[in-house]
Coordinates of N, CA and C and ligand atoms in Angstrom, one line a residue:
X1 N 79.7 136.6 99.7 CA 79.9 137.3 98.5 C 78.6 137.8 98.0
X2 N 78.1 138.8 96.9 CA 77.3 139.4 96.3 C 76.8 138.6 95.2
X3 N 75.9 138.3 95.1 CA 75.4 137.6 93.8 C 75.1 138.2 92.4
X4 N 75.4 139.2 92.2 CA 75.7 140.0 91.1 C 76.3 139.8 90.1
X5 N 76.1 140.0 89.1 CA 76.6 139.4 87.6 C 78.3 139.5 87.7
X6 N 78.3 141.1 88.1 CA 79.8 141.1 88.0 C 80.7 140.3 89.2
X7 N 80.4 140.5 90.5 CA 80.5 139.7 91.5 C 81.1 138.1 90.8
X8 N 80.1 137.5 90.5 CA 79.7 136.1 89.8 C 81.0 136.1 88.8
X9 N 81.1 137.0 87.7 CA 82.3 136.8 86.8 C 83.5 137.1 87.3
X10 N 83.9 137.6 88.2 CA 85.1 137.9 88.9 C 85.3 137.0 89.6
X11 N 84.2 136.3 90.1 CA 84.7 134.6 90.8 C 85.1 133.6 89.7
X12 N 84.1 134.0 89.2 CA 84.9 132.9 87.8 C 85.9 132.8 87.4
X13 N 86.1 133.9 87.0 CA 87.6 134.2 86.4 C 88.9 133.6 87.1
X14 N 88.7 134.2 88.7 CA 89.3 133.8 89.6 C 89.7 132.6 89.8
X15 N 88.7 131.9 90.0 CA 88.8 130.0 90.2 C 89.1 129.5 89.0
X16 N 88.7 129.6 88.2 CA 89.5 129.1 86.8 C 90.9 129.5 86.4
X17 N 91.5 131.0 87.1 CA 92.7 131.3 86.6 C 93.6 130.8 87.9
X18 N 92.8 130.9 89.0 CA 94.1 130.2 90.2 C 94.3 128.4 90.0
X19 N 93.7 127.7 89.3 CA 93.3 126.5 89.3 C 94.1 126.0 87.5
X20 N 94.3 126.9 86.5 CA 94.6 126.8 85.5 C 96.1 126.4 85.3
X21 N 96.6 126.1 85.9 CA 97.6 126.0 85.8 C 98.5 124.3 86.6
X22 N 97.5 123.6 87.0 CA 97.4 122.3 87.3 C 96.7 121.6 86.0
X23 N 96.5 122.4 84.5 CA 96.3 121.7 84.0 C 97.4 120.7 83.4
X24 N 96.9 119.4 83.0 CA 98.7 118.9 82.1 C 99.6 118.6 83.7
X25 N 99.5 118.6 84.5 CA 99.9 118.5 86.2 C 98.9 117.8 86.7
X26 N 97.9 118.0 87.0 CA 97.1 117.1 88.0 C 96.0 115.6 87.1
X27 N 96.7 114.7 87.4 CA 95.3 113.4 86.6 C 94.9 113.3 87.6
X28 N 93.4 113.2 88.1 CA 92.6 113.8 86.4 C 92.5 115.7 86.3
X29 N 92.5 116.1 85.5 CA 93.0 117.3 85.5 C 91.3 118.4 86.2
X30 N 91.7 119.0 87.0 CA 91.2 120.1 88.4 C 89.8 120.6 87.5
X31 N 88.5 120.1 88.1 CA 87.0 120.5 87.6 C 86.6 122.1 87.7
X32 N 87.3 122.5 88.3 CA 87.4 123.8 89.0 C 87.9 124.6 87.7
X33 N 88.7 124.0 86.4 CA 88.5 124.9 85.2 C 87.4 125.5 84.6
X34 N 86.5 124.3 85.0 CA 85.3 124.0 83.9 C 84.0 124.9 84.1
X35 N 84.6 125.7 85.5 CA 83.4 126.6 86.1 C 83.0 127.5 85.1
X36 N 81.8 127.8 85.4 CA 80.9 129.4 84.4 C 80.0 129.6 85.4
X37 N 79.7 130.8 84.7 CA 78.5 132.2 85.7 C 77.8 130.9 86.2
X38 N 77.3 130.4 84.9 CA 76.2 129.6 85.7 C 76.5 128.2 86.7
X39 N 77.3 127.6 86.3 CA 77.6 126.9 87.7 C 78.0 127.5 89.3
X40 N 78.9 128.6 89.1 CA 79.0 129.3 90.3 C 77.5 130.0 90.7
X41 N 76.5 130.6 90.2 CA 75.6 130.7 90.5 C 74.7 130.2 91.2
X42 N 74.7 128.8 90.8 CA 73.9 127.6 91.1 C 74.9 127.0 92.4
X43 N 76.1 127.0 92.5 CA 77.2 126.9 93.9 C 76.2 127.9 94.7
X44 N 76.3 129.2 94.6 CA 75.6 129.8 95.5 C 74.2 129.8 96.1
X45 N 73.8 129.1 94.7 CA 72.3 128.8 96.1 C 72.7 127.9 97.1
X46 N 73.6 127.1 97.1 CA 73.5 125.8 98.2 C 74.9 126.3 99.1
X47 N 75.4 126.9 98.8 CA 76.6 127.4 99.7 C 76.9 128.6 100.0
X48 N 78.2 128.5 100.7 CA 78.3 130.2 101.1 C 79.3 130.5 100.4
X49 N 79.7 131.8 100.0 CA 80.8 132.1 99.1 C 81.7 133.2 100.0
X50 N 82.8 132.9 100.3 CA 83.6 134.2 100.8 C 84.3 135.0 99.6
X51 N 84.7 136.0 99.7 CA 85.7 136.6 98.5 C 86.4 137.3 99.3
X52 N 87.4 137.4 98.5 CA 88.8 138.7 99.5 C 89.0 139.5 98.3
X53 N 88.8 141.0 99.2 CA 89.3 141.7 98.1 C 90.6 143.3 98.5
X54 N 91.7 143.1 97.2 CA 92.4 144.3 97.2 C 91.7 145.5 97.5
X55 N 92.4 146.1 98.2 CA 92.6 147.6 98.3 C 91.3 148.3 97.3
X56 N 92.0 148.3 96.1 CA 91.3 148.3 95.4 C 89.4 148.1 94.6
X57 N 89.2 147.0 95.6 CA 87.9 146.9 95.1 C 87.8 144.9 94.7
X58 N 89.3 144.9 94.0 CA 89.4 143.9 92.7 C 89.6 142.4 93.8
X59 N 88.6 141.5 93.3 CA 88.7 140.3 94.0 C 90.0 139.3 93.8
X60 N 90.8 139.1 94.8 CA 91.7 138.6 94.2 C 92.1 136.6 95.2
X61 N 90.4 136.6 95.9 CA 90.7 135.5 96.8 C 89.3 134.8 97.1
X62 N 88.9 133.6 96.8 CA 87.8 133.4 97.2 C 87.3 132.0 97.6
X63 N 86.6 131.3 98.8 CA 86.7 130.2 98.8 C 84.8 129.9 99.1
X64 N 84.6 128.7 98.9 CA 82.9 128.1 99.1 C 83.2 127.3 100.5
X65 N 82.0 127.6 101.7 CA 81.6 126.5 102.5 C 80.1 125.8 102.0
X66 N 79.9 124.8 102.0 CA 79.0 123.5 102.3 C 78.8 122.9 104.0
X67 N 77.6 123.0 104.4 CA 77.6 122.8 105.9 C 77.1 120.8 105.4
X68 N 77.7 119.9 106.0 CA 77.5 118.6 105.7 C 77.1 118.0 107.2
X69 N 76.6 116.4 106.6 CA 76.6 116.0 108.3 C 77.6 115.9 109.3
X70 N 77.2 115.8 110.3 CA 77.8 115.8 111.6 C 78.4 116.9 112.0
X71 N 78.0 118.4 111.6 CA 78.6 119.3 112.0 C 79.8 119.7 110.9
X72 N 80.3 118.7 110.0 CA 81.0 119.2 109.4 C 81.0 120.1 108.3
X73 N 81.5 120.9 108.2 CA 81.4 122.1 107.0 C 82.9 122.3 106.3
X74 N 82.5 121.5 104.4 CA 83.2 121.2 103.4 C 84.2 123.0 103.2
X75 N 85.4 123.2 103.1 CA 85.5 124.2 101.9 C 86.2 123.7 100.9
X76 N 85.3 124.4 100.0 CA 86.3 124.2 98.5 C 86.3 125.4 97.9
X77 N 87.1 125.4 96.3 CA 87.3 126.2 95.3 C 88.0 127.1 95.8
X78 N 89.0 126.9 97.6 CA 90.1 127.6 97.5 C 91.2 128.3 96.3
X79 N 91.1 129.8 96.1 CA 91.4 130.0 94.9 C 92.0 131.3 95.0
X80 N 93.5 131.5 95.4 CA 94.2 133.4 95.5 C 94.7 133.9 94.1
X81 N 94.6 134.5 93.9 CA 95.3 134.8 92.0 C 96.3 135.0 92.4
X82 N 97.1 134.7 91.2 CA 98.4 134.2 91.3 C 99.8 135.2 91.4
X83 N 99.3 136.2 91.0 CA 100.0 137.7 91.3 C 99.9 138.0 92.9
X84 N 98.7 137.5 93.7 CA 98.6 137.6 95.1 C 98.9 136.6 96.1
X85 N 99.4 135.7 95.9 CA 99.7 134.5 96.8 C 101.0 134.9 97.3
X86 N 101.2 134.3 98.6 CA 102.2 134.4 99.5 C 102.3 135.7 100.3
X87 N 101.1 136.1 100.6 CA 101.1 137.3 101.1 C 100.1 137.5 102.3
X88 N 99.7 136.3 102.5 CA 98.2 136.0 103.4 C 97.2 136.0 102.8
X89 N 97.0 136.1 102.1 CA 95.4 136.0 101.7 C 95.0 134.9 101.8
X90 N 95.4 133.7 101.4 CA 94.7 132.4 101.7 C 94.5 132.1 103.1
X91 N 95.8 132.6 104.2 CA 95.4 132.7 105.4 C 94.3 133.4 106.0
X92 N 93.9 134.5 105.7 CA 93.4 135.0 105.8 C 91.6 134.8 105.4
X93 N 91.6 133.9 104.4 CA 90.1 133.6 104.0 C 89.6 132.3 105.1
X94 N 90.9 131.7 104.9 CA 90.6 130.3 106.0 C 90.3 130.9 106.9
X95 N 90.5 131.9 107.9 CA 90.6 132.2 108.8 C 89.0 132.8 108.9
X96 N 88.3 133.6 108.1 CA 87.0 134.2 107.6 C 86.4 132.8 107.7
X97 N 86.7 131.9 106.6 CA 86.1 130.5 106.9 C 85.6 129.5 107.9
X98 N 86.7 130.1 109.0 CA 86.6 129.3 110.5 C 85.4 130.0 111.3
X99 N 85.0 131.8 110.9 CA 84.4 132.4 111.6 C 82.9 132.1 111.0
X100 N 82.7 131.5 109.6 CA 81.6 131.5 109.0 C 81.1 130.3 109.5
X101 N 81.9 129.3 109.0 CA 81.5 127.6 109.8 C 81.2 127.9 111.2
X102 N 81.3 128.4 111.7 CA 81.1 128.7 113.8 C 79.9 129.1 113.5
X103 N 79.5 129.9 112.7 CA 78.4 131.0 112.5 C 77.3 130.0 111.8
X104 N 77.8 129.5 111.1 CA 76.9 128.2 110.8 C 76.3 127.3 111.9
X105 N 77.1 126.9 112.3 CA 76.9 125.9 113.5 C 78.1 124.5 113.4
X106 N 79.2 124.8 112.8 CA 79.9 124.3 112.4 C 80.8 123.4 113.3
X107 N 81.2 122.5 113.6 CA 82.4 121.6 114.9 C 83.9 121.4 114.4
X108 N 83.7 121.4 112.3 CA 84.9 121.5 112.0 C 84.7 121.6 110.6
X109 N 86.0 122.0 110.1 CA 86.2 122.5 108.7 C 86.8 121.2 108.0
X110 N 86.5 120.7 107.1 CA 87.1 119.6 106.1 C 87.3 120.2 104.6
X111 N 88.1 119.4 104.2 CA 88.8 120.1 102.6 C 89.1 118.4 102.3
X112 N 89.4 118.7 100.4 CA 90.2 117.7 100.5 C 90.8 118.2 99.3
X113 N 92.7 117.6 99.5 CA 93.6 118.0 98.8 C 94.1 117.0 97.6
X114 N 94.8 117.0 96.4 CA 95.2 116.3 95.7 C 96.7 115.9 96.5
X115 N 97.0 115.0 96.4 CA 97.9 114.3 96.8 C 99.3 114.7 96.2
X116 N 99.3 114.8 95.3 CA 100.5 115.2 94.1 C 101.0 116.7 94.6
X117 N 99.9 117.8 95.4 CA 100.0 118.8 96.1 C 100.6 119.3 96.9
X118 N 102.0 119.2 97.0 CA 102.8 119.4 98.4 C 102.3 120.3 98.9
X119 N 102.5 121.6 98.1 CA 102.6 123.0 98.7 C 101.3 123.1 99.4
X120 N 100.0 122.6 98.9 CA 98.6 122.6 99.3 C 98.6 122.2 100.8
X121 N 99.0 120.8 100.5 CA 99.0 119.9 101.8 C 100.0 120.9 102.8
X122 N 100.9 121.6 102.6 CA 102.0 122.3 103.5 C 101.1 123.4 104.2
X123 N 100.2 123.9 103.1 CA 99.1 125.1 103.3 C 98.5 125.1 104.5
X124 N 97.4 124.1 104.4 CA 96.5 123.8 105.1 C 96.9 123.2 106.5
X125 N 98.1 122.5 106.7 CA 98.9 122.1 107.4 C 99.2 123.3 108.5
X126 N 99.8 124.0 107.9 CA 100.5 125.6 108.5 C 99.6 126.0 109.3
X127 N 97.6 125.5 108.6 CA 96.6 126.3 109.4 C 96.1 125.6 110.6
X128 N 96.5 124.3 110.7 CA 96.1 123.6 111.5 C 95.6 122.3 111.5
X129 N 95.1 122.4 109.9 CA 94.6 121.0 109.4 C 95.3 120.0 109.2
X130 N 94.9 118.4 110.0 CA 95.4 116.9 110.2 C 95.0 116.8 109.0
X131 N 95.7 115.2 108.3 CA 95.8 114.5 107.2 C 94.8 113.4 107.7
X132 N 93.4 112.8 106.6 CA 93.2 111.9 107.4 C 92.8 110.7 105.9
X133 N 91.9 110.2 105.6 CA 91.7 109.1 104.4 C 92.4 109.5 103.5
X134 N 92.5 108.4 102.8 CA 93.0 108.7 101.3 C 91.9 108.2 100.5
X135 N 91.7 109.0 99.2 CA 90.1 108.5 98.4 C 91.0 108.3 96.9
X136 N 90.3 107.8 95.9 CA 90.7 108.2 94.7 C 89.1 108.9 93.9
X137 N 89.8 109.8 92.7 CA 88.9 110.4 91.6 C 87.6 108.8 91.4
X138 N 86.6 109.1 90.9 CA 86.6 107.7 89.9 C 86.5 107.8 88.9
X139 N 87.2 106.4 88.9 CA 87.8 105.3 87.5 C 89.2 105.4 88.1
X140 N 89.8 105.8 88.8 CA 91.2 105.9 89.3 C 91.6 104.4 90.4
X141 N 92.3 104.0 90.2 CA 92.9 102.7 90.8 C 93.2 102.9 91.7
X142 N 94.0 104.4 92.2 CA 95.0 104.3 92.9 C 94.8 105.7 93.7
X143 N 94.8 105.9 94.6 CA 94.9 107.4 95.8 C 95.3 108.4 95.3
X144 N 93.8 109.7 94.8 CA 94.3 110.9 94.1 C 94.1 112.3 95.0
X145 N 93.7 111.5 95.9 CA 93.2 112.9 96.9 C 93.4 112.6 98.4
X146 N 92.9 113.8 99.8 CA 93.9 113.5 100.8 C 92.7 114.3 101.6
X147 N 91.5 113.8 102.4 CA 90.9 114.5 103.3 C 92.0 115.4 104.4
X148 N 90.9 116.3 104.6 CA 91.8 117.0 105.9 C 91.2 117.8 106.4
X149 N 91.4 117.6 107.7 CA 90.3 118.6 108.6 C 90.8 119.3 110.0
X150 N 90.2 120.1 110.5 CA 90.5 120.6 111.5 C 89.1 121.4 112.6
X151 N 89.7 120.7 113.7 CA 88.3 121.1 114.4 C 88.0 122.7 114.8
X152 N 86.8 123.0 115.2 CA 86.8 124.8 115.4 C 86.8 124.1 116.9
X153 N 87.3 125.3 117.6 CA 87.6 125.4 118.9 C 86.5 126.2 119.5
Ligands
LIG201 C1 96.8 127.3 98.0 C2 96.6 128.9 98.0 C3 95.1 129.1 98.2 C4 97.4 129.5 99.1 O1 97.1 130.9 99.1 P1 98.2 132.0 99.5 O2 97.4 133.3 99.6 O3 99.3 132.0 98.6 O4 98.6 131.5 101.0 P2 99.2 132.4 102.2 O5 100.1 133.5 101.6 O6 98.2 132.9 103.1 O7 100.2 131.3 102.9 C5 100.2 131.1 104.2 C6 101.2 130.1 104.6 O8 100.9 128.8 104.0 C7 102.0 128.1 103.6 N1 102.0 128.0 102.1 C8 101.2 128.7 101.2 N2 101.4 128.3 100.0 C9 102.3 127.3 100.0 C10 103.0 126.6 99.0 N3 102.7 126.6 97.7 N4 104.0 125.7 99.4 C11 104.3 125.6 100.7 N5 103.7 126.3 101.7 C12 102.7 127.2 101.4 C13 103.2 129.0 104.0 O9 103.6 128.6 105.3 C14 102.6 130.3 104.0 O10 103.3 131.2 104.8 P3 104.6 132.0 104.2 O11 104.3 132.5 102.9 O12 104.9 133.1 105.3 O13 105.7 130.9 104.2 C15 97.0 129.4 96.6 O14 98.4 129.0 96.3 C16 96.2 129.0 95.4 O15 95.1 129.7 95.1 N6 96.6 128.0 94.6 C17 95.9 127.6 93.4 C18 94.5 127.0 93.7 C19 94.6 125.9 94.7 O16 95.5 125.0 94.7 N7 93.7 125.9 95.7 C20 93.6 124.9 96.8 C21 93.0 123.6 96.3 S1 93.1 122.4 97.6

């Protein structure tokens, strides 16, 4: 993605509005609200940022890799606005995702999902990705999240 002010706030917007609505739904409720210019900015020094964008110009999909040990490369802040989902676009970033991790030097992609997540877990699943630990938040007792990964070929 472009590092650009407006770039920058169109991600924002983005991941806070695809993510806002697990408020009041997800304990502990999704960090990914809490984003601003300046955290996503500061995301982009250390990561890579994909975006997808309409026809139009207008971003309407965007996700972060983190290259970690062992080859593994994190994505997060998977995020399609909500007017554009079910239409491929999140297929379709993952899929950008797989080509970026490779390009990195990448052996596999890892995520991790909230548990409470069916549809997520169904998502990621569809793409190929195995279920593997279970972690919790902390201060949480009890299993709030769901590694998952899948190897690049
Ligand atoms: C999860 C998310 C990124 C999926 O993006 P999307 O663009 O809607 O996904 P796609 O249209 O590419 O879906 C591809 C396939 O994945 C599966 N899938 C996607 N969303 C699903 C859901 N909510 N429930 C069950 N299966 C789902 C389906 O098999 C779908 O194919 P189909 O529509 O032909 O049945 C999107 O719903 C989103 O941004 N959610 C809010 C933020 C979020 O939860 N991010 C992920 C954090 S782990």
């Amino acid at each position: 993605m472009r590092r650009d002010a407006a770039e920058i706030a169109a991600v924002v917007a983005l991941v806070r509005g695809a993510f806002a609505g697990y408020v009041g739904r997800l304990d502990p409720p999704p960090s990914a609200v809490g984003e601003t210019p300046e955290s996503i900015a500061e995301l982009l020094g250390r990561e890579h940022g994909l975006v997808a964008e309409a026809g139009d110009g207008i971003a309407v999909g965007c996700l972060f890799l983190q290259r970690r040990e062992r080859g593994d490369v994190y994505v997060g802040r998977v995020a399609v606005a909500a007017g554009h989902r079910r239409s491929g676009v999140g297929r379709a970033l993952m899929a950008a995702a797989e080509d970026e991790a490779r390009r990195l030097g990448g052996v596999r992609l890892t995520l991790g999902v909230r548990l409470a997540l069916d549809g997520n877990r169904r998502f990621f699943a569809s793409l190929g990705f195995t279920e593997g630990a279970l972690h919790a938040h902390p201060g949480y007792d009890r299993p709030t999240w769901i590694e998952m990964a899948k190897p690049l070929g």
